[in-house]
mmCIF file of C-alpha atoms and ligand atoms in Angstrom:
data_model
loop_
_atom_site.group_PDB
_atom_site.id
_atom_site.type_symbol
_atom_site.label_atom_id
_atom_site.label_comp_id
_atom_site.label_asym_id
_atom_site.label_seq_id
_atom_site.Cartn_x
_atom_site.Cartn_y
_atom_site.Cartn_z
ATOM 1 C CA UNK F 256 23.108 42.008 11.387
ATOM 2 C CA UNK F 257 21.155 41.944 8.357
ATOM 3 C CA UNK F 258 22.815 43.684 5.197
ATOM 4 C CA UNK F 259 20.481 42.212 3.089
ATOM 5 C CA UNK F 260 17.529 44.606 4.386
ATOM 6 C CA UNK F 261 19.530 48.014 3.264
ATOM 7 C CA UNK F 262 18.637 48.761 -0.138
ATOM 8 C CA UNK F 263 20.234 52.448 -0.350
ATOM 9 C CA UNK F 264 23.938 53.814 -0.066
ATOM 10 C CA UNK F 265 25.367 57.090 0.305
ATOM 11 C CA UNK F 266 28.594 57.489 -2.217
ATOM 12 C CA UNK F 267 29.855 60.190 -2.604
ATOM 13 C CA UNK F 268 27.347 62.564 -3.163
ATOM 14 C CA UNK F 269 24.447 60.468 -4.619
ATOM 15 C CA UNK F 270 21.795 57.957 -3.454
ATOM 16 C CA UNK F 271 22.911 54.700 -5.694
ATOM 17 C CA UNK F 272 21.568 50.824 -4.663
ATOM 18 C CA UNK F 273 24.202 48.813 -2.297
ATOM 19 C CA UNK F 274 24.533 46.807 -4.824
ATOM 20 C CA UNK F 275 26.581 49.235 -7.058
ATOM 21 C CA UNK F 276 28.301 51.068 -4.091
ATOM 22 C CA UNK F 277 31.814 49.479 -5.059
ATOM 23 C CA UNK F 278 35.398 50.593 -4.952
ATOM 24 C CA UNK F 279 38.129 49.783 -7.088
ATOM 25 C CA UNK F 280 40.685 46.981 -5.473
ATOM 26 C CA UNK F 281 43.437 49.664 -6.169
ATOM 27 C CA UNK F 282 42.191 51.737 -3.761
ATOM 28 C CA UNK F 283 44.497 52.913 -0.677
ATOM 29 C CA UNK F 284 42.389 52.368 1.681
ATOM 30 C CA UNK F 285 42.309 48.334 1.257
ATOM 31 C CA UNK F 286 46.326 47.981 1.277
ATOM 32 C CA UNK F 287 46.874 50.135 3.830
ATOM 33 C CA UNK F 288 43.603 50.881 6.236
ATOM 34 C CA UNK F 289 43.568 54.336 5.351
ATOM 35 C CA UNK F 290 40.759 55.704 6.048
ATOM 36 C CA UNK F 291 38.192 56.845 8.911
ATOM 37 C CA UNK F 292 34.689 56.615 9.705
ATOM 38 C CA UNK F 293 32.193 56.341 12.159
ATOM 39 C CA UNK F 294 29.782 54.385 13.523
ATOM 40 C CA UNK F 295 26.011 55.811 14.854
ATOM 41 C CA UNK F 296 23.236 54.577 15.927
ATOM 42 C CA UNK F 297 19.399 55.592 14.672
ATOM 43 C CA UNK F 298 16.813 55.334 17.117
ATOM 44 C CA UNK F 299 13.196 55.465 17.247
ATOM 45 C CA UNK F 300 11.558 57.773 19.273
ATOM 46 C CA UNK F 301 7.947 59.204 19.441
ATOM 47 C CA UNK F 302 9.098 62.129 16.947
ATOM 48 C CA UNK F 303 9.713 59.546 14.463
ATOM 49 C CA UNK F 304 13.706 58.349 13.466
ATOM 50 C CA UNK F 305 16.425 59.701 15.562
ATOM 51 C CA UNK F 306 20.265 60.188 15.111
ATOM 52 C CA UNK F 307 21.682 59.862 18.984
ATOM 53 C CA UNK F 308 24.988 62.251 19.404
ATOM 54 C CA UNK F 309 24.898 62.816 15.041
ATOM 55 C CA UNK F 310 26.897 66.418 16.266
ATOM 56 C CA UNK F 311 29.464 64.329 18.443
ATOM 57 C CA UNK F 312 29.714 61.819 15.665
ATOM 58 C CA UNK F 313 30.582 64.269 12.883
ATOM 59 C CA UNK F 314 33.005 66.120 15.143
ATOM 60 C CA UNK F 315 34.943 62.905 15.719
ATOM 61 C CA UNK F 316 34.882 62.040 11.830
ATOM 62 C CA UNK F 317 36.152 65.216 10.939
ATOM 63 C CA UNK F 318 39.060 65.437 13.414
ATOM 64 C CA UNK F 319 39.895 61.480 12.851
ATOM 65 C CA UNK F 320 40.207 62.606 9.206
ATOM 66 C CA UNK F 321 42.187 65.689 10.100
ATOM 67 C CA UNK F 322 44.878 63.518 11.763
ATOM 68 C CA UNK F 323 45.150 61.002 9.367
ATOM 69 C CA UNK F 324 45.307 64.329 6.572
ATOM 70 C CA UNK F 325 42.176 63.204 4.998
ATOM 71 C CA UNK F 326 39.842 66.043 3.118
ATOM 72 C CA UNK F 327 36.357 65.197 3.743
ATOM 73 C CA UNK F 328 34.813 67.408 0.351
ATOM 74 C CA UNK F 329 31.564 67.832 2.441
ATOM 75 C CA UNK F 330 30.569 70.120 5.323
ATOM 76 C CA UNK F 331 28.797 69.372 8.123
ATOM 77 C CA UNK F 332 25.564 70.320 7.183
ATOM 78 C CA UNK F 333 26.422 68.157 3.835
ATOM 79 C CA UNK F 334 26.733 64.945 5.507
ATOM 80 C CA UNK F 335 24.201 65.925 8.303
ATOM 81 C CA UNK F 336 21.854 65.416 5.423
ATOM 82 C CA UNK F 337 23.213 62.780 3.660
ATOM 83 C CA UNK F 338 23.230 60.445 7.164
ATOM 84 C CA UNK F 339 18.986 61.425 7.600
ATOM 85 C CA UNK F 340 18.899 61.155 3.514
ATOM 86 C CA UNK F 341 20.131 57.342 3.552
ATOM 87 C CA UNK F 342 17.900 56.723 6.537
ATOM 88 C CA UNK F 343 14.706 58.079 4.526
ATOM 89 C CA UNK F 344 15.583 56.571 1.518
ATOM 90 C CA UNK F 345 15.519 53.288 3.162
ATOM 91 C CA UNK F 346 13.209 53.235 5.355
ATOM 92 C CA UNK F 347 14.673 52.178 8.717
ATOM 93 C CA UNK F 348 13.446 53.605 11.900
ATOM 94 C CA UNK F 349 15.646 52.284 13.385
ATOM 95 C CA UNK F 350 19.553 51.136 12.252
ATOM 96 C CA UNK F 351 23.573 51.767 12.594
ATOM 97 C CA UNK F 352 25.128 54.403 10.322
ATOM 98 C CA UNK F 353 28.282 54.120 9.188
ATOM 99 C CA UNK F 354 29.945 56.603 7.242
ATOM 100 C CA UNK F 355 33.441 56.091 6.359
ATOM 101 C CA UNK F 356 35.879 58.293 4.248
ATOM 102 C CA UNK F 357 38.793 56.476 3.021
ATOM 103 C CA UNK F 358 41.349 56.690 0.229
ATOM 104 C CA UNK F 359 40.443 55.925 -3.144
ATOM 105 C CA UNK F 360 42.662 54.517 -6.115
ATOM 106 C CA UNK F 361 45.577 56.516 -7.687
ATOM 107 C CA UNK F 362 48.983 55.357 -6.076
ATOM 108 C CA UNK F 363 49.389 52.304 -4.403
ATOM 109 C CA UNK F 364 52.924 54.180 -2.414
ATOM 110 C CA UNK F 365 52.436 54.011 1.219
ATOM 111 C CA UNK F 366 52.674 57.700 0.638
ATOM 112 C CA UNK F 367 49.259 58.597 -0.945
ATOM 113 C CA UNK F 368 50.088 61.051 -2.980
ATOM 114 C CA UNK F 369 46.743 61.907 -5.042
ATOM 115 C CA UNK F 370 44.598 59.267 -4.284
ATOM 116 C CA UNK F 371 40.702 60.685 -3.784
ATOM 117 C CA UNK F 372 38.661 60.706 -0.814
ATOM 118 C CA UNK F 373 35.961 59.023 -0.920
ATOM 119 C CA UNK F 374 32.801 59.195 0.990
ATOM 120 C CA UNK F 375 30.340 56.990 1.840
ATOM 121 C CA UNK F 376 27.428 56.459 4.104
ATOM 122 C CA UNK F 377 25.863 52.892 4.800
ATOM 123 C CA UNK F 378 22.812 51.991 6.577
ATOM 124 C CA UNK F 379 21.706 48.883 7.962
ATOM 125 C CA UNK F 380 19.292 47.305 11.290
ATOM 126 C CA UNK F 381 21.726 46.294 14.014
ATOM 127 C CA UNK F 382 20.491 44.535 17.202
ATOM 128 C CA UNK F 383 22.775 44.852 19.987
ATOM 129 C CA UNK F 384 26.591 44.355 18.954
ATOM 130 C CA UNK F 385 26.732 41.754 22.348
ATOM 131 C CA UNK F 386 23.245 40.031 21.712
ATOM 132 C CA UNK F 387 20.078 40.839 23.629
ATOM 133 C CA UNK F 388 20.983 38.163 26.168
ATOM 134 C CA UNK F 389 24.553 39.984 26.653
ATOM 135 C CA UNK F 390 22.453 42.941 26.976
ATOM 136 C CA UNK F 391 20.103 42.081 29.898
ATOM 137 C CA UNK F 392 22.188 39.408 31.613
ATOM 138 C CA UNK F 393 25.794 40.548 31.029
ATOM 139 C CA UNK F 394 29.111 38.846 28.981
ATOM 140 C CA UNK F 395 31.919 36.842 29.720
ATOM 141 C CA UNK F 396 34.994 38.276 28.570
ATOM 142 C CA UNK F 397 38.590 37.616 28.588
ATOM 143 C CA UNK F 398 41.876 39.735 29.173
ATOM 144 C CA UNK F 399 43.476 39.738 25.768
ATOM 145 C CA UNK F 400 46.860 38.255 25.057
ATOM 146 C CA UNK F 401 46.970 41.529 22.667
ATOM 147 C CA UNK F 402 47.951 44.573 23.931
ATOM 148 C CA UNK F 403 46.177 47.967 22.638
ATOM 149 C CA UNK F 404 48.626 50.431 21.158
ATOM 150 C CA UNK F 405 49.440 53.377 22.552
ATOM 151 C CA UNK F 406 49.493 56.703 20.901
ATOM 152 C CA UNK F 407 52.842 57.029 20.072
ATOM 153 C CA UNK F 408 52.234 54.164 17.749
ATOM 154 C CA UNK F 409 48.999 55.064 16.585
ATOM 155 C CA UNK F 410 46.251 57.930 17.380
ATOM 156 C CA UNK F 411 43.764 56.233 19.590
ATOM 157 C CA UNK F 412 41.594 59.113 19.608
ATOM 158 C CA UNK F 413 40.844 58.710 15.872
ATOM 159 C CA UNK F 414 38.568 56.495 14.728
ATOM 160 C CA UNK F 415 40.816 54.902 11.450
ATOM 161 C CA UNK F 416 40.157 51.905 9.596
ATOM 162 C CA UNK F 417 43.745 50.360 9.988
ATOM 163 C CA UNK F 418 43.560 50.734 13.751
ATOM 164 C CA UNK F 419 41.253 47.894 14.373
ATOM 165 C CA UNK F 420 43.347 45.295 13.604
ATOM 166 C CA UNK F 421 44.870 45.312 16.799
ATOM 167 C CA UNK F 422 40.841 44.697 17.779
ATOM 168 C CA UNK F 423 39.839 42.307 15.173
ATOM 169 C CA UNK F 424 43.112 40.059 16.865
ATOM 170 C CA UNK F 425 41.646 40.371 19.910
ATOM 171 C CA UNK F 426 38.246 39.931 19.773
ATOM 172 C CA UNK F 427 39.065 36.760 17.344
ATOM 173 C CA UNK F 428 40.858 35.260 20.266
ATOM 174 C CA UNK F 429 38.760 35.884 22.663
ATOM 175 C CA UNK F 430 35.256 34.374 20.873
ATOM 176 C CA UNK F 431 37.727 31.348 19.418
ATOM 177 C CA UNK F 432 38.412 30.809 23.284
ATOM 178 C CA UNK F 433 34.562 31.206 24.172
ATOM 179 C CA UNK F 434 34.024 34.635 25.377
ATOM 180 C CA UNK F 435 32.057 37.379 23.941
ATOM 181 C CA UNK F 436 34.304 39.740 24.313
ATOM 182 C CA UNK F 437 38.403 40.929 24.916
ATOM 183 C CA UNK F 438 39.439 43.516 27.095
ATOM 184 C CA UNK F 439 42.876 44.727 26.361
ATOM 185 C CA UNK F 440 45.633 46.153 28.857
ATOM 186 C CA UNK F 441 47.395 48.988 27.510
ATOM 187 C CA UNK F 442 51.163 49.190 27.127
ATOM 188 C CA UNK F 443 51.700 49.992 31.038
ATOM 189 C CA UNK F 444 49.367 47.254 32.225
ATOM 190 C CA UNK F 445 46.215 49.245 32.712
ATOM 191 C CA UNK F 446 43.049 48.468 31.665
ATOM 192 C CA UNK F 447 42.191 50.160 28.202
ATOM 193 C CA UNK F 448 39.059 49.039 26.659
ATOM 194 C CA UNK F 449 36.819 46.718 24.894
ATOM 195 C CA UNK F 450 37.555 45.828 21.402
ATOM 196 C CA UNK F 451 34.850 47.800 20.325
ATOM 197 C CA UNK F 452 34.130 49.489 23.778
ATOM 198 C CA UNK F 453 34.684 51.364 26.673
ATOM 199 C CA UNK F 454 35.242 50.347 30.241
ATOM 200 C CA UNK F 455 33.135 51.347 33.220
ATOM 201 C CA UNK F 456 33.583 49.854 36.942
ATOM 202 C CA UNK F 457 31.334 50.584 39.863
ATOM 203 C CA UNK F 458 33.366 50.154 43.422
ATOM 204 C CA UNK F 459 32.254 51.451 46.782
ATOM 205 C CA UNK F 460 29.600 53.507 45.335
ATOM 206 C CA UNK F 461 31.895 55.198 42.943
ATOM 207 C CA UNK F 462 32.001 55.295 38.844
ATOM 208 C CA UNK F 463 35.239 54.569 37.837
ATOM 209 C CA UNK F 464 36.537 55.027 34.179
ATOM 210 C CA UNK F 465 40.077 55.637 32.180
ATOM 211 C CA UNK F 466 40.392 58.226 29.615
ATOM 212 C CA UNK F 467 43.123 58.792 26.527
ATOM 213 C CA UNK F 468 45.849 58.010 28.849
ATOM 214 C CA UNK F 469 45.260 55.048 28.794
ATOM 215 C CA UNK F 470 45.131 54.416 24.717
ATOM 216 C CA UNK F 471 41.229 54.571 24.578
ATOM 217 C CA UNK F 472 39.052 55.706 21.928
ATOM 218 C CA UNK F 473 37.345 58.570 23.574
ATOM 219 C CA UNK F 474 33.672 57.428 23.452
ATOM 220 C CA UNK F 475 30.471 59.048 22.974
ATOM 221 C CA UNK F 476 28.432 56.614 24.650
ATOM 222 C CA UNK F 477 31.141 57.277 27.765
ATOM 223 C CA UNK F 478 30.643 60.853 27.379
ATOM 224 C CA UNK F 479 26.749 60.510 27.566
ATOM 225 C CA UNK F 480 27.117 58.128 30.341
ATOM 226 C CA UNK F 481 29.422 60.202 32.588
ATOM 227 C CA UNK F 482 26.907 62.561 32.060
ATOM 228 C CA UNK F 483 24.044 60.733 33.130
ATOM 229 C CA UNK F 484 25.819 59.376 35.922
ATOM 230 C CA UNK F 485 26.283 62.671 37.017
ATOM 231 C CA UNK F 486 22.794 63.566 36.793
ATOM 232 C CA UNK F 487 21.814 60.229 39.185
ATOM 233 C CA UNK F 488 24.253 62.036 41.359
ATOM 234 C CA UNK F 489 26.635 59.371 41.139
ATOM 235 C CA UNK F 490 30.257 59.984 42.385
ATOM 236 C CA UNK F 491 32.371 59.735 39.107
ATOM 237 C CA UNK F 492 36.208 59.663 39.016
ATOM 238 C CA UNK F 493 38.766 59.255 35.899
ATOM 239 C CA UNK F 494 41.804 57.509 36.410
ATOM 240 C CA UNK F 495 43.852 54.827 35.642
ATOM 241 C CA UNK F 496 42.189 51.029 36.034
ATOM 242 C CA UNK F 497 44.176 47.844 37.263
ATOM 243 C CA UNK F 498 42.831 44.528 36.795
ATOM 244 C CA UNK F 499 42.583 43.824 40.254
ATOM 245 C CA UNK F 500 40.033 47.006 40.523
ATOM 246 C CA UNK F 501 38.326 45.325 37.807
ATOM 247 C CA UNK F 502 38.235 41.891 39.710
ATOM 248 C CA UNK F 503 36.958 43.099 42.859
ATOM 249 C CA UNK F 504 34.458 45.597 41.509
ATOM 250 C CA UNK F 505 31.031 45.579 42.579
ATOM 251 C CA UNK F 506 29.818 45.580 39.211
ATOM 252 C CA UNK F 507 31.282 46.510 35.886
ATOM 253 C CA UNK F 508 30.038 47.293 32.337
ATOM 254 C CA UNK F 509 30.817 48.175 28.388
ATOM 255 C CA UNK F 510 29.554 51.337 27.005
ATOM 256 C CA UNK F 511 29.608 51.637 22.724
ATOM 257 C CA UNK F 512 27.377 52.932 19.822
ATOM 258 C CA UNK F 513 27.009 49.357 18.903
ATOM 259 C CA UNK F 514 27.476 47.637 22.495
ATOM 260 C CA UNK F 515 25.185 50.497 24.032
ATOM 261 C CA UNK F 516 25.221 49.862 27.428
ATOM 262 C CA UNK F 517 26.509 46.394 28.402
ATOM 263 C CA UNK F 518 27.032 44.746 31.862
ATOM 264 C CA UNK F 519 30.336 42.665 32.071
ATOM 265 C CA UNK F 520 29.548 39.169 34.545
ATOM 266 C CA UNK F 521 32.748 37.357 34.504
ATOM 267 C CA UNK F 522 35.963 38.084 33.196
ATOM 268 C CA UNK F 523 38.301 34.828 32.740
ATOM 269 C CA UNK F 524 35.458 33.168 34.695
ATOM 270 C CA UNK F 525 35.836 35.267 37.615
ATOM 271 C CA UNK F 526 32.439 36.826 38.409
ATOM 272 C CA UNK F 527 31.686 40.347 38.773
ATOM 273 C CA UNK F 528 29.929 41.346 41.487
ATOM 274 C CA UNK F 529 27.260 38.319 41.791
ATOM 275 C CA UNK F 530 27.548 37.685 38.410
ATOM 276 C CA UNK F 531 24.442 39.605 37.352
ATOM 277 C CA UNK F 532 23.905 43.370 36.261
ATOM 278 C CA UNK F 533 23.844 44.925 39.162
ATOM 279 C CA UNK F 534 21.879 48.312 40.434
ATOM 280 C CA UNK F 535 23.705 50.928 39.319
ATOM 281 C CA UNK F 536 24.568 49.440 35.965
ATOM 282 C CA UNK F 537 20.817 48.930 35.291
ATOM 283 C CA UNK F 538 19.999 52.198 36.084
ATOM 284 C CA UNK F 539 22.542 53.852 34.371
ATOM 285 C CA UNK F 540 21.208 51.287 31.363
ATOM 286 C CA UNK F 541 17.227 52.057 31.651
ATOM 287 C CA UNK F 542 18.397 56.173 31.296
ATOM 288 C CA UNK F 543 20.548 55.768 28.543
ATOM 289 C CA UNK F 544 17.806 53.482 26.687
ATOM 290 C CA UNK F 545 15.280 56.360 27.882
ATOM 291 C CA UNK F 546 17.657 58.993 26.317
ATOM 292 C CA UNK F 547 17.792 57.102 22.787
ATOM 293 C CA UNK F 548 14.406 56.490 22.579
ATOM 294 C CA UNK F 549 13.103 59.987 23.461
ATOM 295 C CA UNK F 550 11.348 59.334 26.493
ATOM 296 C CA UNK F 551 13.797 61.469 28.743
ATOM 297 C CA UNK F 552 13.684 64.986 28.110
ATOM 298 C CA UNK F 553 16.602 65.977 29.555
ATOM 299 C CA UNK F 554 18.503 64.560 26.824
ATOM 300 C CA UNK F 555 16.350 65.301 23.625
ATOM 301 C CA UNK F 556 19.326 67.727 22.800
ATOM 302 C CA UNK F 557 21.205 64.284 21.929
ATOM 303 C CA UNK F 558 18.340 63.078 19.173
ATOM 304 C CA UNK F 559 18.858 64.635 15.718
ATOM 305 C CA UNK F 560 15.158 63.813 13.847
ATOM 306 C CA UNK F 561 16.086 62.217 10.405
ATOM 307 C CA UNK F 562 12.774 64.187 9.077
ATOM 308 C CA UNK F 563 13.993 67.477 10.050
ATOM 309 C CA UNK F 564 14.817 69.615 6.997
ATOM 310 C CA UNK F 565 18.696 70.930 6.419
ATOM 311 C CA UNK F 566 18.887 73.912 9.230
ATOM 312 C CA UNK F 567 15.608 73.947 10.573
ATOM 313 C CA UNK F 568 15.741 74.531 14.274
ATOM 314 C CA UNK F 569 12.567 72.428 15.948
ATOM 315 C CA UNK F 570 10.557 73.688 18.814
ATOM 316 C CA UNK F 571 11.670 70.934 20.801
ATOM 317 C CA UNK F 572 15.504 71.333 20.309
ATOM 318 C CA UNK F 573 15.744 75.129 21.188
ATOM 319 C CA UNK F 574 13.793 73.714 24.496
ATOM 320 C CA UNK F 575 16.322 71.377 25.230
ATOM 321 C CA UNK F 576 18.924 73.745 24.590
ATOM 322 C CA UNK F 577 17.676 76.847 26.690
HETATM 323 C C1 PLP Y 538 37.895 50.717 20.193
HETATM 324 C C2 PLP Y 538 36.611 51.361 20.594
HETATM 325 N N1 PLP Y 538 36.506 51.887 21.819
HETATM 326 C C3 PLP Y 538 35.381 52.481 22.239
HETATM 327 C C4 PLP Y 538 34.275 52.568 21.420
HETATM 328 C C5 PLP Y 538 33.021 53.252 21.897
HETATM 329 O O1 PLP Y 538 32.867 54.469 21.210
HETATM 330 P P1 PLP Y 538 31.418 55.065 20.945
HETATM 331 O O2 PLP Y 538 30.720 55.096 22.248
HETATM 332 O O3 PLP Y 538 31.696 56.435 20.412
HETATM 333 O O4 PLP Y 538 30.762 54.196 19.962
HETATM 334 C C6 PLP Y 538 34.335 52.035 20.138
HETATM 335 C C7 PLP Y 538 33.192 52.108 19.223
HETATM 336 O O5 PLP Y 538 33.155 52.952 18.398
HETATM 337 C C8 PLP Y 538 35.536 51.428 19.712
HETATM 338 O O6 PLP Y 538 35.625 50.896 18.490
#
């Protein structure tokens, strides 16, 4: 990840150098973790800079805010504008957005009385989250001695700052133990998810995947998966995942803005499948990557142009939405 290429940050409301996007060390949001963002990915497509699933994105910002009782003082179309604006400004064609709206400095109770939101949209080129090797070839990951929480603890539908401690512990562990990634069980000794990603398994020609029973964060890279896998007429069914149906899968992979599409090789040096990706994960793979980049039309819906101009409606979209 390279930081050091972004020049431009979004802060609330105004286009100001990353070097002066700071917050006070009062603020909220650093005690306690309070605050929620997202994280997107920019792609580049033959109609120039794309946004993949900027709608889904927004709509999971706002209601992770709404939980948590956070105002966002911008509208959609607002931030819509402000994600393509701190693209433009710096230049990327492609890069991961994050916006993030957290609480600002006024109380320091757990209660946060007063304290501002603040808003603030980053920018910066991210190669794949699991390496390009991880990509192509697969990971090795490792059950987690952490457990994720469940959502009587904690929402795991939102998308809050705090929250990913439980992650951070486990993906620590697991890379200090030589893996590239955890998987955590949930509180009833299911499969959940990745630290940073969902969990896919293919067995006897079926997709299998959890949902938010199972203390997930409701991903948009599974929802655009489970719909592509439904377009290769793939059989698809939700439920709840054991580690042994992980174990003896035929193949199994990670899905996740950052992680994109990822196939999982051995887990606690157990291989998956033969220990490569195997068909239908690199299928499923060379769509999604087809999807991002533009060349699928079926899915041009899902790419938001960074150069289009606040609530113009482009040829091309209306097509993909009739
Ligand atoms: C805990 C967790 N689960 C799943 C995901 C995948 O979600 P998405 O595909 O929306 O990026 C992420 C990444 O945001 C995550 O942090």
């Amino acid at each position: 990840m390279t930081f050091a290429e972004s020049k431009w940050v979004w802060m609330d409301g105004n286009v100001i150098p990353w070097r002066d996007a700071t917050t006070h060390v009062s603020a909220h949001a650093l005690h306690y973790g309070s605050g929620v963002f997202e994280g997107m990915r920019c792609y580049e497509t033959t109609d120039g800079p794309a946004v993949f699933r900027l709608d889904a994105h927004l709509d999971r910002l706002y209601a992770s805010a709404e939980i948590y009782g956070i105002i966002i003082g911008y509208t959609r179309e607002e931030l819509t504008e402000a994600v393509c604006e701190v693209i433009r400004r710096n230049g990327f064609s492609s890069c991961y957005v994050r916006p993030i709206c957290y609480l600002g400095s006024d109380s320091l109770g757990v209660h946060p009385g007063n304290c501002p939101v603040e808003v603030v949209i980053l920018a910066w080129p991210w190669s794949s989250y699991l390496g390009a090797e991880g990509l192509e070839r697969g990971v090795c990951v490792t059950v987690s001695p952490w457990r994720k929480f469940e959502s009587r603890m904690m929402p795991t539908t939102a998308k809050a700052c705090g929250q990913y401690l439980n992650s951070m512990l486990a993906v620590r562990d697991a890379v200090s133990r030589g893996f590239a990634e955890a998987l955590l069980l949930d509180a009833n000794d299911h499969l959940a998810e990745g630290s940073g990603e969902n969990l896919f398994l293919v067995r006897d020609g079926y997709l299998l995947t959890n949902d938010e029973r199972h203390s997930i964060l409701l991903g948009i890279t599974r929802d655009a998966v489970l719909r592509i896998a439904r377009d290769l007429d793939y059989r698809v069914e939700i439920r709840a995942l054991h580690l042994e149906d992980l174990l003896s899968a035929d193949e199994a992979f990670f899905t996740g803005t950052a992680a994109e599409v990822t196939p999982i090789r051995e887990v606690d040096g157990t291989e998956i499948g033969g220990g490569v990706p195997g068909p239908v994960t690199n299928e499923i793979q060379r769509v999604f990557f087809a999807a991002t980049s533009g060349r699928d039309l079926r899915y041009n819906k899902w790419l938001y142009p960074v150069d289009s101009q606040p609530g113009e409606i482009r040829p091309r979209l209306l097509q993909s939405i009739s």
